[in-house]
Amino acid sequence: MHVVDGEIKYVETDNTGNDDYDGLHQVRACLRGRSMRRRVYNPDRLKYPMKRVGARGEGKFERISWDEAYDIIATNMQRLIKEYGNESIYLNYGTGTLGGTLTRSWPPGKTLVARLMNCCGGYLNHYGDYSSAQIAAGLNYTYGGWADGNSPSDIENSKLVVLFGNNPGENPHERGRCNVLS
C-alpha cells in the first residue's frame, strides 16, 4: 500500500517474477485485495459503535460511545459465560476482514480476542479453517489422504483439467497454473 500523509493512495501488487509456472511464479494480489482502499474509505463503512434501538430487523440504531460499547460487550459476555459456559463464545476468524485490528485472523489461537477469551477461561474454537475444511474432507475420497496427488507444476502434462469453484481472475494462486494451459 502506498500511503501519503496517512491516507492510502493506491495498492500496488507484486511486480517481480513472471507468469511462467515454475513453482515461483508471480502471485499478483487479487482484485478484492487491490480494492482494499475503497473498503477503507467507503462512505457506508461504520467508524463508531452503534446500538440497536428498534426491533430486530427494523434497522433503527443510535451512535454510542466506545466506553458504552465495551460495557455492553463485557456485561453480555459475562452473562453468557455464567449462564452457558465458555463454550457459548465462538470466535469466527474468517470474516472478510482478514487482518482486522482486534482479530488478526491468523493464526486464530494467537489473536488478541483469543488471548482475551483465554484470560476469561477459554472459548469454543473452530476445527480446520474456512478455506481448507472441505478440501481436507474431499481429498480423502479422491486421493485417499491429505498429502496425495500430483505436484501443481504437473498440470502442464494434463490433457484435461476440470476446475470446480475456481475463478482464475479472482484467485491469484491458480493463475500461474492456468497460464500453463493456454
PDB file of C-alpha atoms in Angstrom:
ATOM      1  CA  MET A   1       0.000   0.000   0.000  1.00  0.00           C
ATOM      2  CA  HIS A   2       1.212   3.436  -0.836  1.00  0.00           C
ATOM      3  CA  VAL A   3       0.309   5.917   1.895  1.00  0.00           C
ATOM      4  CA  VAL A   4       0.739   9.693   1.704  1.00  0.00           C
ATOM      5  CA  ASP A   5       0.030  11.813   4.791  1.00  0.00           C
ATOM      6  CA  GLY A   6      -1.779   8.917   6.460  1.00  0.00           C
ATOM      7  CA  GLU A   7      -4.090   8.233   3.502  1.00  0.00           C
ATOM      8  CA  ILE A   8      -3.935   5.165   1.259  1.00  0.00           C
ATOM      9  CA  LYS A   9      -3.357   6.368  -2.292  1.00  0.00           C
ATOM     10  CA  TYR A  10      -3.178   3.008  -4.073  1.00  0.00           C
ATOM     11  CA  VAL A  11      -2.435  -0.666  -3.591  1.00  0.00           C
ATOM     12  CA  GLU A  12       0.463  -1.986  -5.623  1.00  0.00           C
ATOM     13  CA  THR A  13       0.660  -5.645  -6.434  1.00  0.00           C
ATOM     14  CA  ASP A  14       3.720  -7.870  -6.824  1.00  0.00           C
ATOM     15  CA  ASN A  15       5.775  -6.767  -9.811  1.00  0.00           C
ATOM     16  CA  THR A  16       8.523  -9.351  -9.536  1.00  0.00           C
ATOM     17  CA  GLY A  17       8.912 -12.558 -11.483  1.00  0.00           C
ATOM     18  CA  ASN A  18       6.855 -13.523 -14.496  1.00  0.00           C
ATOM     19  CA  ASP A  19       3.785 -15.552 -15.391  1.00  0.00           C
ATOM     20  CA  ASP A  20       5.674 -18.772 -16.136  1.00  0.00           C
ATOM     21  CA  TYR A  21       4.679 -21.534 -13.765  1.00  0.00           C
ATOM     22  CA  ASP A  22       7.817 -22.920 -12.195  1.00  0.00           C
ATOM     23  CA  GLY A  23       6.718 -23.024  -8.580  1.00  0.00           C
ATOM     24  CA  LEU A  24       7.917 -19.443  -8.008  1.00  0.00           C
ATOM     25  CA  HIS A  25       5.612 -17.627 -10.400  1.00  0.00           C
ATOM     26  CA  GLN A  26       4.406 -14.117  -9.795  1.00  0.00           C
ATOM     27  CA  VAL A  27       1.446 -14.023  -7.419  1.00  0.00           C
ATOM     28  CA  ARG A  28      -0.417 -10.799  -8.000  1.00  0.00           C
ATOM     29  CA  ALA A  29      -2.904  -9.546  -5.451  1.00  0.00           C
ATOM     30  CA  CYS A  30      -6.490 -10.486  -6.268  1.00  0.00           C
ATOM     31  CA  LEU A  31      -8.997  -7.828  -7.275  1.00  0.00           C
ATOM     32  CA  ARG A  32     -10.536  -7.867  -3.802  1.00  0.00           C
ATOM     33  CA  GLY A  33      -7.163  -7.149  -2.195  1.00  0.00           C
ATOM     34  CA  ARG A  34      -6.347  -4.429  -4.676  1.00  0.00           C
ATOM     35  CA  SER A  35      -9.660  -2.704  -3.931  1.00  0.00           C
ATOM     36  CA  MET A  36      -8.941  -2.514  -0.174  1.00  0.00           C
ATOM     37  CA  ARG A  37      -8.599   1.274  -0.365  1.00  0.00           C
ATOM     38  CA  ARG A  38     -12.246   1.514  -1.444  1.00  0.00           C
ATOM     39  CA  ARG A  39     -13.294  -0.617   1.519  1.00  0.00           C
ATOM     40  CA  VAL A  40     -11.381   1.562   3.978  1.00  0.00           C
ATOM     41  CA  TYR A  41     -12.780   4.831   2.602  1.00  0.00           C
ATOM     42  CA  ASN A  42     -16.302   3.647   1.751  1.00  0.00           C
ATOM     43  CA  PRO A  43     -18.847   6.215   2.999  1.00  0.00           C
ATOM     44  CA  ASP A  44     -21.086   3.384   4.292  1.00  0.00           C
ATOM     45  CA  ARG A  45     -18.344   1.906   6.488  1.00  0.00           C
ATOM     46  CA  LEU A  46     -19.091   2.013  10.215  1.00  0.00           C
ATOM     47  CA  LYS A  47     -16.457   4.021  12.091  1.00  0.00           C
ATOM     48  CA  TYR A  48     -18.028   4.094  15.547  1.00  0.00           C
ATOM     49  CA  PRO A  49     -20.227   1.802  17.638  1.00  0.00           C
ATOM     50  CA  MET A  50     -23.965   1.657  17.049  1.00  0.00           C
ATOM     51  CA  LYS A  51     -26.674   0.258  19.327  1.00  0.00           C
ATOM     52  CA  ARG A  52     -29.945  -1.164  18.052  1.00  0.00           C
ATOM     53  CA  VAL A  53     -32.884   0.842  19.430  1.00  0.00           C
ATOM     54  CA  GLY A  54     -35.708  -0.673  17.383  1.00  0.00           C
ATOM     55  CA  ALA A  55     -36.917  -4.215  16.901  1.00  0.00           C
ATOM     56  CA  ARG A  56     -34.515  -6.681  15.317  1.00  0.00           C
ATOM     57  CA  GLY A  57     -34.567  -6.215  11.549  1.00  0.00           C
ATOM     58  CA  GLU A  58     -36.170  -2.783  11.794  1.00  0.00           C
ATOM     59  CA  GLY A  59     -32.870  -1.024  11.034  1.00  0.00           C
ATOM     60  CA  LYS A  60     -33.006   1.541  13.831  1.00  0.00           C
ATOM     61  CA  PHE A  61     -29.689   2.304  15.526  1.00  0.00           C
ATOM     62  CA  GLU A  62     -28.123   5.096  17.536  1.00  0.00           C
ATOM     63  CA  ARG A  63     -24.488   6.074  17.904  1.00  0.00           C
ATOM     64  CA  ILE A  64     -22.952   5.244  21.288  1.00  0.00           C
ATOM     65  CA  SER A  65     -19.543   5.886  22.857  1.00  0.00           C
ATOM     66  CA  TRP A  66     -16.753   3.334  22.780  1.00  0.00           C
ATOM     67  CA  ASP A  67     -16.918   3.069  26.585  1.00  0.00           C
ATOM     68  CA  GLU A  68     -20.623   2.226  26.439  1.00  0.00           C
ATOM     69  CA  ALA A  69     -19.980  -0.343  23.700  1.00  0.00           C
ATOM     70  CA  TYR A  70     -17.224  -2.016  25.741  1.00  0.00           C
ATOM     71  CA  ASP A  71     -19.501  -2.101  28.803  1.00  0.00           C
ATOM     72  CA  ILE A  72     -22.318  -3.727  26.812  1.00  0.00           C
ATOM     73  CA  ILE A  73     -19.945  -6.330  25.365  1.00  0.00           C
ATOM     74  CA  ALA A  74     -18.343  -7.118  28.748  1.00  0.00           C
ATOM     75  CA  THR A  75     -21.701  -7.371  30.527  1.00  0.00           C
ATOM     76  CA  ASN A  76     -23.139  -9.721  27.914  1.00  0.00           C
ATOM     77  CA  MET A  77     -20.007 -11.871  27.704  1.00  0.00           C
ATOM     78  CA  GLN A  78     -20.005 -12.296  31.487  1.00  0.00           C
ATOM     79  CA  ARG A  79     -23.724 -13.150  31.433  1.00  0.00           C
ATOM     80  CA  LEU A  80     -23.324 -15.717  28.634  1.00  0.00           C
ATOM     81  CA  ILE A  81     -20.335 -17.402  30.269  1.00  0.00           C
ATOM     82  CA  LYS A  82     -22.141 -17.550  33.622  1.00  0.00           C
ATOM     83  CA  GLU A  83     -25.358 -18.955  32.118  1.00  0.00           C
ATOM     84  CA  TYR A  84     -23.983 -21.246  29.394  1.00  0.00           C
ATOM     85  CA  GLY A  85     -20.246 -21.648  29.988  1.00  0.00           C
ATOM     86  CA  ASN A  86     -17.260 -20.688  27.879  1.00  0.00           C
ATOM     87  CA  GLU A  87     -18.477 -22.909  25.033  1.00  0.00           C
ATOM     88  CA  SER A  88     -21.156 -20.289  24.362  1.00  0.00           C
ATOM     89  CA  ILE A  89     -18.482 -17.943  22.971  1.00  0.00           C
ATOM     90  CA  TYR A  90     -17.310 -18.781  19.454  1.00  0.00           C
ATOM     91  CA  LEU A  91     -14.643 -16.789  17.633  1.00  0.00           C
ATOM     92  CA  ASN A  92     -15.128 -16.700  13.886  1.00  0.00           C
ATOM     93  CA  TYR A  93     -11.774 -15.808  12.404  1.00  0.00           C
ATOM     94  CA  GLY A  94     -12.579 -15.564   8.706  1.00  0.00           C
ATOM     95  CA  THR A  95     -14.994 -12.693   8.454  1.00  0.00           C
ATOM     96  CA  GLY A  96     -13.975 -10.921   5.279  1.00  0.00           C
ATOM     97  CA  THR A  97     -11.647  -8.511   7.032  1.00  0.00           C
ATOM     98  CA  LEU A  98      -8.593 -10.694   7.249  1.00  0.00           C
ATOM     99  CA  GLY A  99      -6.019  -8.982   9.414  1.00  0.00           C
ATOM    100  CA  GLY A 100      -8.519  -6.940  11.398  1.00  0.00           C
ATOM    101  CA  THR A 101      -7.162  -4.806  14.229  1.00  0.00           C
ATOM    102  CA  LEU A 102      -8.593  -6.970  17.008  1.00  0.00           C
ATOM    103  CA  THR A 103      -8.869 -10.321  15.287  1.00  0.00           C
ATOM    104  CA  ARG A 104      -5.653 -10.554  13.243  1.00  0.00           C
ATOM    105  CA  SER A 105      -7.197 -13.594  11.601  1.00  0.00           C
ATOM    106  CA  TRP A 106      -4.167 -15.868  11.553  1.00  0.00           C
ATOM    107  CA  PRO A 107      -3.166 -17.844  13.491  1.00  0.00           C
ATOM    108  CA  PRO A 108      -6.602 -17.929  15.180  1.00  0.00           C
ATOM    109  CA  GLY A 109      -5.352 -19.050  18.608  1.00  0.00           C
ATOM    110  CA  LYS A 110      -2.873 -16.151  18.782  1.00  0.00           C
ATOM    111  CA  THR A 111      -5.279 -13.288  18.106  1.00  0.00           C
ATOM    112  CA  LEU A 112      -5.876 -10.559  20.670  1.00  0.00           C
ATOM    113  CA  VAL A 113      -9.502 -11.644  21.088  1.00  0.00           C
ATOM    114  CA  ALA A 114      -8.448 -15.286  21.587  1.00  0.00           C
ATOM    115  CA  ARG A 115      -5.922 -14.198  24.216  1.00  0.00           C
ATOM    116  CA  LEU A 116      -8.624 -12.153  25.959  1.00  0.00           C
ATOM    117  CA  MET A 117     -11.004 -15.127  25.924  1.00  0.00           C
ATOM    118  CA  ASN A 118      -8.301 -17.411  27.322  1.00  0.00           C
ATOM    119  CA  CYS A 119      -7.980 -14.991  30.254  1.00  0.00           C
ATOM    120  CA  CYS A 120     -11.742 -15.447  30.801  1.00  0.00           C
ATOM    121  CA  GLY A 121     -11.459 -19.240  30.869  1.00  0.00           C
ATOM    122  CA  GLY A 122     -11.394 -20.136  27.172  1.00  0.00           C
ATOM    123  CA  TYR A 123     -13.832 -20.235  24.258  1.00  0.00           C
ATOM    124  CA  LEU A 124     -15.201 -22.503  21.541  1.00  0.00           C
ATOM    125  CA  ASN A 125     -12.679 -22.725  18.723  1.00  0.00           C
ATOM    126  CA  HIS A 126     -13.177 -23.818  15.129  1.00  0.00           C
ATOM    127  CA  TYR A 127     -11.886 -27.014  13.555  1.00  0.00           C
ATOM    128  CA  GLY A 128      -9.777 -26.678  10.433  1.00  0.00           C
ATOM    129  CA  ASP A 129     -10.394 -23.419   8.615  1.00  0.00           C
ATOM    130  CA  TYR A 130     -12.945 -21.928   6.279  1.00  0.00           C
ATOM    131  CA  SER A 131     -10.551 -22.319   3.390  1.00  0.00           C
ATOM    132  CA  SER A 132      -9.479 -25.934   3.613  1.00  0.00           C
ATOM    133  CA  ALA A 133     -12.001 -27.885   5.708  1.00  0.00           C
ATOM    134  CA  GLN A 134     -13.884 -29.065   2.615  1.00  0.00           C
ATOM    135  CA  ILE A 135     -10.622 -29.805   0.833  1.00  0.00           C
ATOM    136  CA  ALA A 136      -9.407 -31.976   3.711  1.00  0.00           C
ATOM    137  CA  ALA A 137     -12.641 -33.994   3.612  1.00  0.00           C
ATOM    138  CA  GLY A 138     -12.730 -34.277  -0.183  1.00  0.00           C
ATOM    139  CA  LEU A 139      -9.101 -35.337  -0.622  1.00  0.00           C
ATOM    140  CA  ASN A 140      -9.673 -38.462   1.450  1.00  0.00           C
ATOM    141  CA  TYR A 141     -12.287 -39.617  -1.074  1.00  0.00           C
ATOM    142  CA  THR A 142     -10.443 -38.565  -4.227  1.00  0.00           C
ATOM    143  CA  TYR A 143      -6.795 -39.259  -3.387  1.00  0.00           C
ATOM    144  CA  GLY A 144      -7.007 -41.323  -0.214  1.00  0.00           C
ATOM    145  CA  GLY A 145      -5.312 -38.740   2.000  1.00  0.00           C
ATOM    146  CA  TRP A 146      -4.371 -35.126   2.549  1.00  0.00           C
ATOM    147  CA  ALA A 147      -0.878 -35.115   1.024  1.00  0.00           C
ATOM    148  CA  ASP A 148      -1.509 -37.322  -2.005  1.00  0.00           C
ATOM    149  CA  GLY A 149      -1.840 -36.272  -5.625  1.00  0.00           C
ATOM    150  CA  ASN A 150       0.397 -34.576  -8.136  1.00  0.00           C
ATOM    151  CA  SER A 151       2.541 -31.505  -7.811  1.00  0.00           C
ATOM    152  CA  PRO A 152       0.795 -28.374  -9.103  1.00  0.00           C
ATOM    153  CA  SER A 153       3.537 -27.994 -11.712  1.00  0.00           C
ATOM    154  CA  ASP A 154       2.436 -31.321 -13.261  1.00  0.00           C
ATOM    155  CA  ILE A 155      -0.594 -29.525 -14.729  1.00  0.00           C
ATOM    156  CA  GLU A 156       1.321 -28.960 -17.975  1.00  0.00           C
ATOM    157  CA  ASN A 157       1.193 -32.733 -18.590  1.00  0.00           C
ATOM    158  CA  SER A 158      -2.605 -32.827 -18.334  1.00  0.00           C
ATOM    159  CA  LYS A 159      -4.877 -33.487 -21.291  1.00  0.00           C
ATOM    160  CA  LEU A 160      -7.979 -32.338 -19.409  1.00  0.00           C
ATOM    161  CA  VAL A 161      -8.330 -30.050 -16.408  1.00  0.00           C
ATOM    162  CA  VAL A 162     -11.674 -29.533 -14.669  1.00  0.00           C
ATOM    163  CA  LEU A 163     -11.852 -26.688 -12.157  1.00  0.00           C
ATOM    164  CA  PHE A 164     -14.722 -26.555  -9.663  1.00  0.00           C
ATOM    165  CA  GLY A 165     -15.471 -23.274  -7.919  1.00  0.00           C
ATOM    166  CA  ASN A 166     -12.355 -21.634  -9.317  1.00  0.00           C
ATOM    167  CA  ASN A 167     -12.195 -18.198 -10.866  1.00  0.00           C
ATOM    168  CA  PRO A 168      -8.624 -17.597 -12.108  1.00  0.00           C
ATOM    169  CA  GLY A 169      -9.391 -13.880 -12.407  1.00  0.00           C
ATOM    170  CA  GLU A 170     -10.099 -13.729  -8.679  1.00  0.00           C
ATOM    171  CA  ASN A 171      -7.803 -16.414  -7.302  1.00  0.00           C
ATOM    172  CA  PRO A 172      -4.135 -15.485  -7.766  1.00  0.00           C
ATOM    173  CA  HIS A 173      -2.957 -18.883  -6.526  1.00  0.00           C
ATOM    174  CA  GLU A 174      -4.374 -20.573  -9.621  1.00  0.00           C
ATOM    175  CA  ARG A 175      -3.354 -18.011 -12.223  1.00  0.00           C
ATOM    176  CA  GLY A 176       0.121 -19.432 -12.768  1.00  0.00           C
ATOM    177  CA  ARG A 177      -1.240 -22.937 -13.254  1.00  0.00           C
ATOM    178  CA  CYS A 178      -3.883 -21.755 -15.694  1.00  0.00           C
ATOM    179  CA  ASN A 179      -1.317 -19.788 -17.725  1.00  0.00           C
ATOM    180  CA  VAL A 180       0.490 -23.066 -18.417  1.00  0.00           C
ATOM    181  CA  LEU A 181      -2.670 -24.419 -20.050  1.00  0.00           C
ATOM    182  CA  SER A 182      -3.018 -21.635 -22.574  1.00  0.00           C
TER     183      SER A 182
END
